[in-house]
Short mmCIF file of C-alpha atoms in Angstrom, two decimals:
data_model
loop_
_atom_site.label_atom_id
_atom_site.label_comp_id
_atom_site.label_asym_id
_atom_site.label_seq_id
_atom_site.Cartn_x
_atom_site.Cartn_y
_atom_site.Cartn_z
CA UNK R 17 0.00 0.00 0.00
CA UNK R 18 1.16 3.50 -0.98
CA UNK R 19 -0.28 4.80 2.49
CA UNK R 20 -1.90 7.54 0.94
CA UNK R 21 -5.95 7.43 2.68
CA UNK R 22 -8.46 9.48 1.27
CA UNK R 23 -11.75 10.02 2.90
CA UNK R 24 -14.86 9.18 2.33
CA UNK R 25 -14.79 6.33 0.00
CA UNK R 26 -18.11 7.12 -1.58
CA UNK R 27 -20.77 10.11 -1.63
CA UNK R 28 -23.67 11.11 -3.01
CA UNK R 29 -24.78 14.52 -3.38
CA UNK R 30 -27.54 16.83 -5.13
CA UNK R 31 -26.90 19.40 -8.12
CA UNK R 32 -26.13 22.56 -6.32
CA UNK R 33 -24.56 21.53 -3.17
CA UNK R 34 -21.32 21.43 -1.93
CA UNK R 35 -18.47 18.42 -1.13
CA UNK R 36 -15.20 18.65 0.61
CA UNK R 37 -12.81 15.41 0.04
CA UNK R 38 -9.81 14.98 2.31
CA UNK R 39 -6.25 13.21 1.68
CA UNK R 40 -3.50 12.36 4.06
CA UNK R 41 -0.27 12.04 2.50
CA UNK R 42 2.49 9.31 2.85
CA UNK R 43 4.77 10.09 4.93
CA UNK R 44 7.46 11.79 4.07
CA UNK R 45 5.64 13.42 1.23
CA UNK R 46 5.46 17.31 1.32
CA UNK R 47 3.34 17.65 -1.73
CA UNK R 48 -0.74 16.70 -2.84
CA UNK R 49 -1.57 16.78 -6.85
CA UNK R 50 -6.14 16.28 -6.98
CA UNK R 51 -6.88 14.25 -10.04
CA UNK R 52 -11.14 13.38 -11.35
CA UNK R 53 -11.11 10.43 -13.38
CA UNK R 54 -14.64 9.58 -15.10
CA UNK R 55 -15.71 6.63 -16.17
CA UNK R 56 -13.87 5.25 -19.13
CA UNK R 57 -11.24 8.17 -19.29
CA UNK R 58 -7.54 8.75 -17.58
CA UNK R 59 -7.08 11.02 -14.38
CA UNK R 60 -7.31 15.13 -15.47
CA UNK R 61 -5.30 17.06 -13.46
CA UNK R 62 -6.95 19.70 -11.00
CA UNK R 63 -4.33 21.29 -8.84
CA UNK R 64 -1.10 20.48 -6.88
CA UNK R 65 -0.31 22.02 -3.23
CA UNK R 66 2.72 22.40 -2.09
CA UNK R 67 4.20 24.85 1.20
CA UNK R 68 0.59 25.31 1.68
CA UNK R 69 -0.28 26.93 -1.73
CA UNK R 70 -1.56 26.19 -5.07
CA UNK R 71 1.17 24.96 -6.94
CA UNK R 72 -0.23 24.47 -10.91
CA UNK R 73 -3.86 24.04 -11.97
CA UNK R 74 -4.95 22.03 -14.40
CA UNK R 75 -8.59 23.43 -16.63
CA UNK R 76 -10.92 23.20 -14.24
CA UNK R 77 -13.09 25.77 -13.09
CA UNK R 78 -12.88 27.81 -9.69
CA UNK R 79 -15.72 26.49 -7.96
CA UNK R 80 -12.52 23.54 -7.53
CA UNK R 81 -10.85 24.70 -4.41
CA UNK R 82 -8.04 23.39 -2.05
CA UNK R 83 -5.88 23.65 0.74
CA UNK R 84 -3.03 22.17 1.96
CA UNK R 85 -2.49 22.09 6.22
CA UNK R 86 1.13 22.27 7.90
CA UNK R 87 0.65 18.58 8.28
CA UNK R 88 0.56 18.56 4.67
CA UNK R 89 -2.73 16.85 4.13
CA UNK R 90 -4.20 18.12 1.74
CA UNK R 91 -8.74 18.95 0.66
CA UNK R 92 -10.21 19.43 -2.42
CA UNK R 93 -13.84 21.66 -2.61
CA UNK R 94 -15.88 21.71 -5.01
CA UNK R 95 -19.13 24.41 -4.47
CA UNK R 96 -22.23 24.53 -6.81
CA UNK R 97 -22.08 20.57 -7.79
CA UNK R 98 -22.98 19.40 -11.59
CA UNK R 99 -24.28 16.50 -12.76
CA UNK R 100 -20.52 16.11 -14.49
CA UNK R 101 -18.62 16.49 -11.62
CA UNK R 102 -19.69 13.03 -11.03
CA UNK R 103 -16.08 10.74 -10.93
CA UNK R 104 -13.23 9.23 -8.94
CA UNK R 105 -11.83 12.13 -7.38
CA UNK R 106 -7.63 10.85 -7.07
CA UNK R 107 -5.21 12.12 -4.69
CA UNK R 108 -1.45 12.12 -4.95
CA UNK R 109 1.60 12.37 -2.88
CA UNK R 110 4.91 13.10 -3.68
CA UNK R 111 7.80 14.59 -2.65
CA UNK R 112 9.10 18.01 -4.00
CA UNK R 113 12.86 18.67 -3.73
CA UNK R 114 14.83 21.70 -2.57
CA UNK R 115 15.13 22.37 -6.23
CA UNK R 116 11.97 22.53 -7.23
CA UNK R 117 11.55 19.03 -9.14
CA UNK R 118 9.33 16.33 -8.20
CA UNK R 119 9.45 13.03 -7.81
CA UNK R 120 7.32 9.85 -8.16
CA UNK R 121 3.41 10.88 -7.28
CA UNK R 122 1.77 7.53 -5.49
CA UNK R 123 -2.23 7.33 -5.39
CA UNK R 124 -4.88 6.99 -2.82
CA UNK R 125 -7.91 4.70 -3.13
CA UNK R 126 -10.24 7.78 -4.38
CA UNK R 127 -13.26 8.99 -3.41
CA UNK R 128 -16.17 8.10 -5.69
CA UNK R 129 -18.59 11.39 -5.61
CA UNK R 130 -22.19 10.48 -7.50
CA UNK R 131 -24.25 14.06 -8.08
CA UNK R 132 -28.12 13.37 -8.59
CA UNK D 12 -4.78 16.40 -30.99
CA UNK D 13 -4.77 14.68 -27.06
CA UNK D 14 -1.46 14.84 -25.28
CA UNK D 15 -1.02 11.53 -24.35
CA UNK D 16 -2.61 8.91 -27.04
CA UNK D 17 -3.24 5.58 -26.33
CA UNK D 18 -5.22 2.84 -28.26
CA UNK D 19 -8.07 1.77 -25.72
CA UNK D 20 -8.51 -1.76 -26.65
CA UNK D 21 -9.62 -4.26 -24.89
CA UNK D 22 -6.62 -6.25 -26.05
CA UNK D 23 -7.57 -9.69 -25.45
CA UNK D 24 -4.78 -12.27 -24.98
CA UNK D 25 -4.38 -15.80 -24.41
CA UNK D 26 -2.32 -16.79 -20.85
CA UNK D 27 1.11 -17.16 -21.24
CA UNK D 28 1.51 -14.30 -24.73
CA UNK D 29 2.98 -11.50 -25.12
CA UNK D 30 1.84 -8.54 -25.81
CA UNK D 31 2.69 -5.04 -26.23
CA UNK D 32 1.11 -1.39 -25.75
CA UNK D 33 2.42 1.64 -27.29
CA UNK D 34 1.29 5.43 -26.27
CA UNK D 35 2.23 8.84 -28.19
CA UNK D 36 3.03 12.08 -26.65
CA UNK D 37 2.53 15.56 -28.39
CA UNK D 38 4.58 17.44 -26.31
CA UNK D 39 8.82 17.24 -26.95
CA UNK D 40 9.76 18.93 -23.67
CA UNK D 41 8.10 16.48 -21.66
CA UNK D 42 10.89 15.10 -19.56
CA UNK D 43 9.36 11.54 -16.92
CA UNK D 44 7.49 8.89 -18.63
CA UNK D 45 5.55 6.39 -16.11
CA UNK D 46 2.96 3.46 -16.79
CA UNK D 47 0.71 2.82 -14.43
CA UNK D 48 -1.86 -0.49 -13.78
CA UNK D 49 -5.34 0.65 -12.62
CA UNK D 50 -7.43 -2.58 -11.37
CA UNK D 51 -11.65 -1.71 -11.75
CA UNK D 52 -12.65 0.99 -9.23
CA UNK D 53 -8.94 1.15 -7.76
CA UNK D 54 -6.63 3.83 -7.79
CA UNK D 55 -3.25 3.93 -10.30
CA UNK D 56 -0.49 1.99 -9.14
CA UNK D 57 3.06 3.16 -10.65
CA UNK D 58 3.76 -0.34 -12.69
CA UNK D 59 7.33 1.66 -13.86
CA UNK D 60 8.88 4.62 -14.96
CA UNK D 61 10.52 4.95 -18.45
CA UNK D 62 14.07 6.18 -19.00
CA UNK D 63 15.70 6.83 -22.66
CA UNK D 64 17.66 3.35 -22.01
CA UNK D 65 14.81 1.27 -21.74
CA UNK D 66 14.05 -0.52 -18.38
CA UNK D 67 12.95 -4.21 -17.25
CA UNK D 68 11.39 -5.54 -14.33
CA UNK D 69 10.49 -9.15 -14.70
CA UNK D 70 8.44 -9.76 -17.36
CA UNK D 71 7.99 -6.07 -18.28
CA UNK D 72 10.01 -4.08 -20.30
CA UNK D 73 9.32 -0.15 -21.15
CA UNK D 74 11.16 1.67 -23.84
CA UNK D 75 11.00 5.61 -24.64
CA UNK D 76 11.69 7.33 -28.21
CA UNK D 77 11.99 10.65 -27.37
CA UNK D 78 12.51 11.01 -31.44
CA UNK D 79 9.32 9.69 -32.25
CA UNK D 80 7.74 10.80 -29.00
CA UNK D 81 6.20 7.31 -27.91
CA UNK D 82 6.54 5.06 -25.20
CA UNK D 83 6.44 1.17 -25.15
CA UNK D 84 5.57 -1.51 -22.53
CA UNK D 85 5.84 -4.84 -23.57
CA UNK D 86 4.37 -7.72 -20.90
CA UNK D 87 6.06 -11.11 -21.66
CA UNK D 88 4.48 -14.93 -20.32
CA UNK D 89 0.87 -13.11 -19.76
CA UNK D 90 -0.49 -13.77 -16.01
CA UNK D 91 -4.48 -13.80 -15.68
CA UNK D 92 -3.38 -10.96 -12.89
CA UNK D 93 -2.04 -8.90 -15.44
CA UNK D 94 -5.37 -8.23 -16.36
CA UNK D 95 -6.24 -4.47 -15.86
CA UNK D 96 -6.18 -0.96 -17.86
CA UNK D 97 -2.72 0.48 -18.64
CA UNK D 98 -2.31 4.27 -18.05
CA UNK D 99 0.39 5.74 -19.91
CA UNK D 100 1.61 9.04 -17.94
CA UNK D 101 3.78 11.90 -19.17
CA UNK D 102 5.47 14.57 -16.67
CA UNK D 103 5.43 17.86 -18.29
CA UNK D 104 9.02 19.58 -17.88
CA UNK D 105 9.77 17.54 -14.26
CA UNK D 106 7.29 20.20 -12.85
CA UNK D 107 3.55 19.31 -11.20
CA UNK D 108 1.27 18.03 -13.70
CA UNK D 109 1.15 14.86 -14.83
CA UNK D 110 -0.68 13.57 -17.95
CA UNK D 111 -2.16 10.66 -18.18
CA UNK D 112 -4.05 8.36 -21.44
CA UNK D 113 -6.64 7.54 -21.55
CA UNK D 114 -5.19 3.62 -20.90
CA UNK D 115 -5.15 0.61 -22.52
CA UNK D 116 -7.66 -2.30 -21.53
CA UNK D 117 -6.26 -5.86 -20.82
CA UNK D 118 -7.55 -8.71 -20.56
CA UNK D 119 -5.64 -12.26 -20.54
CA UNK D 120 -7.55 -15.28 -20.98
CA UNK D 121 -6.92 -18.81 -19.43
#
């Protein structure tokens, strides 16, 4: 196991509301990459955090938010849900280096998010 | 054009033959090349990365072309457990964002 734990497992929400999804790094790990993966497709970036801060977004809208805690777990929110936004939402940890480059990125399990 | 192009499949293979998956990248300064296995409703596990001098592990063996931009992995002696999609990943520049296929299907028959 990578020991990266992502919580919940699965959710189900209504168009409109709101979801926060949370990710514990390995340890070790100083940096969190947020992947959605629908059905049939590969992971799409959303954002990376690293020193507490958005490090790189991928195209996704703003209503995708994050943070990143001292601790360096890491959530993703996403406000004013769609119909679409229904997927495997992926974590990542990794480890960024003094000089800026970073290594290997190792999966949690995913949270599976249904919107109704 | 996608970034990262990979034929979907299912490839469907008898136990025991060997088969082999290629994947395309548009992008020339892409720098870390990675395939990943994703098992149904599991997250991607990092199978092994790809460097310019080709790599083996067991009965896997990756190549890159950095001329031609595409990336091999070739799976020798076929396990029924090697059945699973293939995600081809590319690492823009060493930086954050990796990009992944849209993977190749798998399945091995007994």
């Amino acid at each position: 196991e990578t020991g990266v734990t992502q919580s919940p497992t699965h959710l189900i929400k209504t168009r409109g509301q709101q979801v926060t999804l949370r990710c514990s790094s390995q340890s070790g790990h100083n940096t969190v990459s947020w992947y959605q993966q629908a059905l049939g497709q590969g992971p799409q970036f959303i954002f990376q955090y690293y020193r507490e801060e958005e490090n790189g977004r991928g195209n996704f809208p703003p209503r995708f938010s994050g943070l990143q805690f001292p601790n360096y777990s890491s959530e993703l929110n996403v406000n004013a849900l769609e119909l679409d936004d229904s997927a495997l939402y992926l974590c990542a940890s990794s480890l960024t280096l003094a000089g800026g480059s970073t290594d290997t990125q190792y999966f949690g399990p995913g949270t599976r998010l249904t919107v109704l | 054009r996608k970034e990262v192009e990979q034929d979907p499949g299912p490839f469907n293979v008898p136990e025991g033959a060997t088969v082999a998956f290629n994947c395309t990248y548009s992008n020339s300064a892409s720098q870390s090349f990675f395939w990943y296995r994703q098992d149904c409703r599991k997250e991607p596990k990092l199978l092994m990365s790809v460097y310019s001098s080709g790599n083996e592990d067991g009965r896997f063996t990756a190549q890159l072309n950095r001329a031609s931009q595409y990336i091999s992995l070739l799976i020798r002696d076929s396990k029924l457990s090697d059945s699973a999609t293939y995600l081809c990943v590319v690492n823009k520049g060493g930086t954050y964002k990796y990009i992944f296929g849209t993977g190749t299907r798998l399945k091995v028959l007994a």
